[in-house]
CSV table of C-alpha atoms in Angstrom, one decimal:
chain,number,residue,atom,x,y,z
A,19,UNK,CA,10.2,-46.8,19.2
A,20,UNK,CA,6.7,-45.8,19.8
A,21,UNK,CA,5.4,-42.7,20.9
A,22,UNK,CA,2.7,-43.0,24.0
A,23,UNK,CA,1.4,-39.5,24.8
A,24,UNK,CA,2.6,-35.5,24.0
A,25,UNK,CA,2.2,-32.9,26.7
A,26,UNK,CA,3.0,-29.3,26.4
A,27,UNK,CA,4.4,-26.7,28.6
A,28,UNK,CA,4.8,-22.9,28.0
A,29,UNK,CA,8.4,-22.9,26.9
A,30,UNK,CA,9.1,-26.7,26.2
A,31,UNK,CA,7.7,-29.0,23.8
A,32,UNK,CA,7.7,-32.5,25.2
A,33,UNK,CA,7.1,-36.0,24.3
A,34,UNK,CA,7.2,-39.4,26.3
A,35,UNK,CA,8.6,-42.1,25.0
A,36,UNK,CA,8.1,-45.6,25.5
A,37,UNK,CA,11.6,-48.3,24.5
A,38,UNK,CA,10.5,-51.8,24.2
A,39,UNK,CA,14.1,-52.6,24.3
A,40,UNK,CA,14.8,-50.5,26.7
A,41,UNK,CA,12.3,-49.7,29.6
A,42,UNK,CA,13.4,-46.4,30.3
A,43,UNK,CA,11.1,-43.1,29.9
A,44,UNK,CA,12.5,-39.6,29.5
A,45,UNK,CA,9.8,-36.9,30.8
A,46,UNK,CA,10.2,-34.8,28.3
A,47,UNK,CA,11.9,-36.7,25.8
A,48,UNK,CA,12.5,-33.6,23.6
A,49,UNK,CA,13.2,-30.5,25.0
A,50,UNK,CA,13.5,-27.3,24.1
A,51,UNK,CA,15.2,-24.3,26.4
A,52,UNK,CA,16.5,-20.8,25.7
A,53,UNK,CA,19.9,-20.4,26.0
A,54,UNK,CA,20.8,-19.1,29.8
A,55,UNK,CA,17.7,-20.7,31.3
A,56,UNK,CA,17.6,-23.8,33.2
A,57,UNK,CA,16.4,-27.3,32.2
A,58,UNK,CA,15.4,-30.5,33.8
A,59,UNK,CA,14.4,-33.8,32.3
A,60,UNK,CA,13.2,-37.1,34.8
A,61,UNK,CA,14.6,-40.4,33.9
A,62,UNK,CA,12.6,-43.3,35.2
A,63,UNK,CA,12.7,-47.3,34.5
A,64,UNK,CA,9.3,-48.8,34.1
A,65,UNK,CA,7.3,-52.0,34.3
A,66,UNK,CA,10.8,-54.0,35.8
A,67,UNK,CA,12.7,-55.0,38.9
A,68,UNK,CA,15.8,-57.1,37.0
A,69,UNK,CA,18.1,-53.8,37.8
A,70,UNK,CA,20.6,-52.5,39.7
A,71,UNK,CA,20.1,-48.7,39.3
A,72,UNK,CA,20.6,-45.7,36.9
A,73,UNK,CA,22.7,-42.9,36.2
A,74,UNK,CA,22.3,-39.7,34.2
A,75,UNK,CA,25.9,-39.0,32.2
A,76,UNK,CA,26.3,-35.7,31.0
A,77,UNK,CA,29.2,-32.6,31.2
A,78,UNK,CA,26.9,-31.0,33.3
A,79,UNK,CA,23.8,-31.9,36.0
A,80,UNK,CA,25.5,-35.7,36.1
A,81,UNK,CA,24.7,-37.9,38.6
A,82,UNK,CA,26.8,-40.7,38.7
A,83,UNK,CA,25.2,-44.4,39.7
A,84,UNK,CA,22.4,-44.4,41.8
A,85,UNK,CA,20.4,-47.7,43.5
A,86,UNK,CA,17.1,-45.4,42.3
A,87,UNK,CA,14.3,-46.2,39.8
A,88,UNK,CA,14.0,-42.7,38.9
A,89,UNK,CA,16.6,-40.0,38.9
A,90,UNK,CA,16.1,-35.9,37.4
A,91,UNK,CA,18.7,-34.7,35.5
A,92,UNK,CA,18.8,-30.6,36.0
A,93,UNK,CA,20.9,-27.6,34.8
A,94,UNK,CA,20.2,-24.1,36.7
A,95,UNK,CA,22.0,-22.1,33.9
A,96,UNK,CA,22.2,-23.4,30.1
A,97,UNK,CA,25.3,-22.4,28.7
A,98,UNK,CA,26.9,-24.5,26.7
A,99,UNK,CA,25.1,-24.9,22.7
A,100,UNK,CA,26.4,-28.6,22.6
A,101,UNK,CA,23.8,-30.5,25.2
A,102,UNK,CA,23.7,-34.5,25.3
A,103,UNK,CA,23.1,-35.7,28.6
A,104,UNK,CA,22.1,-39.7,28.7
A,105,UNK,CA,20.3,-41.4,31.1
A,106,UNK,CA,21.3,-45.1,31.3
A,107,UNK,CA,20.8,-48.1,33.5
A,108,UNK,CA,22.1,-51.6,34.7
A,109,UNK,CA,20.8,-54.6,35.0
A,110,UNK,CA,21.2,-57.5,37.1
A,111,UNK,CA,22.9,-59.4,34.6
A,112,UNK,CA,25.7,-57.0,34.0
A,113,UNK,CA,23.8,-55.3,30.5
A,114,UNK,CA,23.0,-51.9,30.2
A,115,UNK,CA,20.6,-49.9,28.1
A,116,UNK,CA,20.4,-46.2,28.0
A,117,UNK,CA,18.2,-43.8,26.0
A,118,UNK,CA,19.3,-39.7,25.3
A,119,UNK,CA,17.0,-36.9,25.3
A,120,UNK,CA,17.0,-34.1,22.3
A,121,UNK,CA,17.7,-31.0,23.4
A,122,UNK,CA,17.8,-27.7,21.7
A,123,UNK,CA,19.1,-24.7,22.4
A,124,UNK,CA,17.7,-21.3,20.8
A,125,UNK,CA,18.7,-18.0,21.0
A,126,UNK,CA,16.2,-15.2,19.2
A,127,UNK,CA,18.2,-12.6,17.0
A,128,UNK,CA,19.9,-9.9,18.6
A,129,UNK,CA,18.2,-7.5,16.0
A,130,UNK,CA,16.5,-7.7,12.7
A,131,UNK,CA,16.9,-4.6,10.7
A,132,UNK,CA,16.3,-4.1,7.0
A,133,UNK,CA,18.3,-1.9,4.4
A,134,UNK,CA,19.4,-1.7,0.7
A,135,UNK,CA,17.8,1.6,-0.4
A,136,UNK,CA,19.8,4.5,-0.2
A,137,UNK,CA,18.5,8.0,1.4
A,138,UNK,CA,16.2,9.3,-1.2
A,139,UNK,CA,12.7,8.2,-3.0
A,140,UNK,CA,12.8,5.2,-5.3
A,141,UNK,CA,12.1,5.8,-9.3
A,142,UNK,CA,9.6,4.2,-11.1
A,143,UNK,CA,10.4,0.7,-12.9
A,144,UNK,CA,13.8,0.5,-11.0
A,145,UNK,CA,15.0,-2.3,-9.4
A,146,UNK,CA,16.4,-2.1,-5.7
A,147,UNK,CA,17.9,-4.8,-2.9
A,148,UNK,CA,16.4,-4.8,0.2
A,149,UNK,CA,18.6,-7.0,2.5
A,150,UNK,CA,17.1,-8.3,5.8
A,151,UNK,CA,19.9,-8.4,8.3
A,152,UNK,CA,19.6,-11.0,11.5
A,153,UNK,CA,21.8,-10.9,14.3
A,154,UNK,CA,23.0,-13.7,16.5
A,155,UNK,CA,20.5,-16.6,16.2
A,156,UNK,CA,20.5,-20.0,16.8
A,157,UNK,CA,19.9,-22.6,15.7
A,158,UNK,CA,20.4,-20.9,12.1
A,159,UNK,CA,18.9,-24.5,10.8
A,160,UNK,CA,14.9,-23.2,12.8
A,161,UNK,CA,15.1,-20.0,11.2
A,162,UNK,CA,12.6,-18.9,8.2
A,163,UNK,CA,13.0,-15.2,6.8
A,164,UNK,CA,9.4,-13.6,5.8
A,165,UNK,CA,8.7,-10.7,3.8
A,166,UNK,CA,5.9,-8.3,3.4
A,167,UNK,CA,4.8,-6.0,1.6
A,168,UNK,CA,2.0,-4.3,3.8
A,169,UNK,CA,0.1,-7.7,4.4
A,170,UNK,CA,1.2,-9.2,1.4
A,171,UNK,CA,3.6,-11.9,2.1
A,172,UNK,CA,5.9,-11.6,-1.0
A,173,UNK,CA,8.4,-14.1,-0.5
A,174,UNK,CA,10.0,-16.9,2.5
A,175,UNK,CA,13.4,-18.5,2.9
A,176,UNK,CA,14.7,-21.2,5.1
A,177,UNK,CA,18.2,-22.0,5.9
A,178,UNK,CA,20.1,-25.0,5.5
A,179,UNK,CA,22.8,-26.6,7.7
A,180,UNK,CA,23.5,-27.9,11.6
A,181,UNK,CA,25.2,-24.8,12.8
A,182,UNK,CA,24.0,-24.7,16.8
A,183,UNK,CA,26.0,-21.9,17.9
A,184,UNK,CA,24.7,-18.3,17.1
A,185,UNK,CA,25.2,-17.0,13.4
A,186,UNK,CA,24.4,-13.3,11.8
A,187,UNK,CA,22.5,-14.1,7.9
A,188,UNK,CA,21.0,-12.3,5.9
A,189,UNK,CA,17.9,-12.3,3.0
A,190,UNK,CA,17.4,-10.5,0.0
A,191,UNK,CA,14.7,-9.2,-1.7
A,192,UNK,CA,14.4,-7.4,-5.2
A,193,UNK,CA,11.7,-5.2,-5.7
A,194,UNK,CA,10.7,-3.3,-8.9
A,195,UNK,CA,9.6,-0.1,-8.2
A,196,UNK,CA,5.8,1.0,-8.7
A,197,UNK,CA,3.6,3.6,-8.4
A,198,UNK,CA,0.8,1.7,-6.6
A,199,UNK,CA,3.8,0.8,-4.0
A,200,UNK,CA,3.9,4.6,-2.9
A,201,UNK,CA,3.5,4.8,0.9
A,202,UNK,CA,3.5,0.4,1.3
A,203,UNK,CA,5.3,-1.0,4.4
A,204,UNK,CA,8.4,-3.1,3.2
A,205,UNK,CA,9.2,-5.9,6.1
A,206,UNK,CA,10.8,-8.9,7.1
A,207,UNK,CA,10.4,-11.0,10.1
A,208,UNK,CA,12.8,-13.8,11.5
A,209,UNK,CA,10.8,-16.7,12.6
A,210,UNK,CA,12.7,-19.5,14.7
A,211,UNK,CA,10.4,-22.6,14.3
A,212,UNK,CA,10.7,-25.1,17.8
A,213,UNK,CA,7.8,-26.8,17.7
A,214,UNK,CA,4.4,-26.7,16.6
A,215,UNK,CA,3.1,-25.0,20.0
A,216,UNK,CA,6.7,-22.5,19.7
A,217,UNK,CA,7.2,-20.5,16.9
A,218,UNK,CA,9.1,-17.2,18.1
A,219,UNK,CA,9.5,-14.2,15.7
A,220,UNK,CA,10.8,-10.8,15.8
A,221,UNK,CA,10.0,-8.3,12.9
A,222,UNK,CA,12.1,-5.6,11.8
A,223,UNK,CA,11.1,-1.7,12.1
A,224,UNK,CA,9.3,-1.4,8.5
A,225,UNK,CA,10.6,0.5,5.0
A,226,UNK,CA,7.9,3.2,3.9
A,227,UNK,CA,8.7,3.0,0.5
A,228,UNK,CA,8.6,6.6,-1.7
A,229,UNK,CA,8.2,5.7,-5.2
A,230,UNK,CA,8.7,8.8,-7.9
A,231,UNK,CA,6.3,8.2,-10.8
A,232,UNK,CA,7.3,8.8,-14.5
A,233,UNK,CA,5.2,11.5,-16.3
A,234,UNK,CA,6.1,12.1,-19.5
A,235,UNK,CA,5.1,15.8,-21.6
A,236,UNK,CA,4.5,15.0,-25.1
A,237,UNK,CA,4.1,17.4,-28.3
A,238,UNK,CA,2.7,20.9,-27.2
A,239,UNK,CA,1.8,23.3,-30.1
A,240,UNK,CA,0.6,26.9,-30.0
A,241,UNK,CA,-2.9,26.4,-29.6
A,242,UNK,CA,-2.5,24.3,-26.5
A,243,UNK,CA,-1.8,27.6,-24.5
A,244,UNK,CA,-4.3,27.8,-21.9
A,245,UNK,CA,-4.7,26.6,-17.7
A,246,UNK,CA,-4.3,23.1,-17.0
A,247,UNK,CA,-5.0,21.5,-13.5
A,248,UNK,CA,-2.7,19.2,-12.0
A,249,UNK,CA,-4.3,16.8,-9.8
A,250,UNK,CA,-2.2,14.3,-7.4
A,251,UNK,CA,-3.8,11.6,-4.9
A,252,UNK,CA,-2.5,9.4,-3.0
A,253,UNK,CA,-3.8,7.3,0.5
A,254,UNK,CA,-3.8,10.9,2.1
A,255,UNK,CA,-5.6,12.5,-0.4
A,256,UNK,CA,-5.9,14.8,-3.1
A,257,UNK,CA,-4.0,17.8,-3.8
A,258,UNK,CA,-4.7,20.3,-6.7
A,259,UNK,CA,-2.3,23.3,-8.5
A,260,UNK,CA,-3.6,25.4,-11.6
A,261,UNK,CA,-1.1,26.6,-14.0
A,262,UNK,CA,-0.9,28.1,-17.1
A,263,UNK,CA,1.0,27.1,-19.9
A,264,UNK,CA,1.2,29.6,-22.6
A,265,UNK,CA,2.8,28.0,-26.0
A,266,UNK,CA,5.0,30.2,-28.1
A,267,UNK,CA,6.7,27.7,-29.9
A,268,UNK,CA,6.5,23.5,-30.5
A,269,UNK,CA,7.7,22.0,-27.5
A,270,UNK,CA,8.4,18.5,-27.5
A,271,UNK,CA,10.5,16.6,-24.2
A,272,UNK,CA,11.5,12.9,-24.6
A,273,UNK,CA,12.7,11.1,-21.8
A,274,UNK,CA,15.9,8.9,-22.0
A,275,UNK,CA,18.1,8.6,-19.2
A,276,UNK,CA,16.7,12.0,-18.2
A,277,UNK,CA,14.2,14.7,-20.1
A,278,UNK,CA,15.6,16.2,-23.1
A,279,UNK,CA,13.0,19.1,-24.4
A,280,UNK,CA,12.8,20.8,-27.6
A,281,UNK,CA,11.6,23.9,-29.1
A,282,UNK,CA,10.2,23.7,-32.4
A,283,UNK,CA,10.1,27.0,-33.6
């Protein structure tokens, strides 16, 4: 088998082949074609007159036998995932040879949607799920799962298998919880990989993540009393609150599961 030439269209990705054992060339040899639309591959036998003709065989957009040196083999609808027409031809001498075109058929997810973190901000140094949920694609075996963290890519999967028909998967991602992650985009997106001129992806609607920081009140004693300024900043800005803390007493808090304070009179 030896590959000739490799033209590109704007939804197919095609490649001409050239059979020394068999002179038949498929135009495009590989094709690749959205599930619903139509599809159309030529058959022709080159370089030879010991034949009789050619036939494309196939559950649907057959031929049959034809006296012809070139014959199209065309589908108006794609809807079937299982697609393996073959284009064949006889020769004088009663021997036949026939070559078979690749065809896949894609289907981009029906949604992408991410979720794991319930209603409420996250805590510092926790660890959460965040699952990336895709709908209905296919081929599941094309698809790579991306996510982000603002621009950061943080992590990629790929699946395995030869499922053809549409499946629903879905990707996990655990993130510990930081304060310098206050306000990032959390995202995924589903990429189906057909080619290297047909990469199609769809992203979900981004996370904003809330992340509550730990702040921890150590030993106060009575000549601590006084106003304190309690500055906060984030991407938006800065916000600033004056209070005054007046110290009657120790007063210690330790944090465990929650804060535990405690006058030391």
């Amino acid at each position: 088998l030896r590959v000739c030439s490799i033209v590109c269209c704007s939804d197919l990705i095609c490649l001409f082949y050239h059979l020394t054992d068999c002179p038949l060339i498929l135009t495009p040899a590989e094709v690749v074609v959205r599930f619903g639309d139509p599809v159309s591959v030529d058959c022709s036998i080159a370089s030879t007159t010991d034949f009789l003709g050619m036939g494309w065989e196939a559950a649907f957009g057959g031929t049959g036998f034809e006296q012809k040196s070139s014959l199209t083999w065309t589908v108006e609808k794609v809807e079937e995932w299982n697609i393996y027409p073959q284009c064949y031809m006889t020769r004088k001498n009663g021997e036949q040879c026939s070559v078979t075109p690749d065809v896949t058929v894609y289907k981009t997810p029906d949604t992408v949607t991410l979720s794991g973190v319930d209603d409420g901000p996250m805590v510092e140094r926790s660890a959460y799920m965040l699952d990336c949920n895709i709908a209905n694609v296919a081929p599941l075996q094309n698809l790579t799962v991306i996510w982000y963290r603002d621009n950061e890519k943080l992590s990629t999967e790929t699946f395995n298998g030869d499922t053809v028909t549409p499946v629903s998967v879905s990707s996990s991602l655990r993130v510990t919880a930081d304060r310098h992650h206050n306000g990032a985009l959390f995202r995924c997106e589903a990429v189906l990989h057909l080619g290297p001129e047909l990469n199609l992806t769809t992203t979900s609607k981004p996370y904003t993540a809330v992340v509550q920081c730990e702040f921890i009140i150590y030993l106060f004693i009575i000549h601590d009393s006084g106003n304190y300024l309690l500055r906060a900043t984030n991407k938006h800005g800065t916000a600033t609150h004056t209070v005054y803390l007046d110290v009657l007493c120790k007063f210690y808090c330790l944090k465990l599961q929650k804060y535990f304070c405690m006058l030391l009179c």
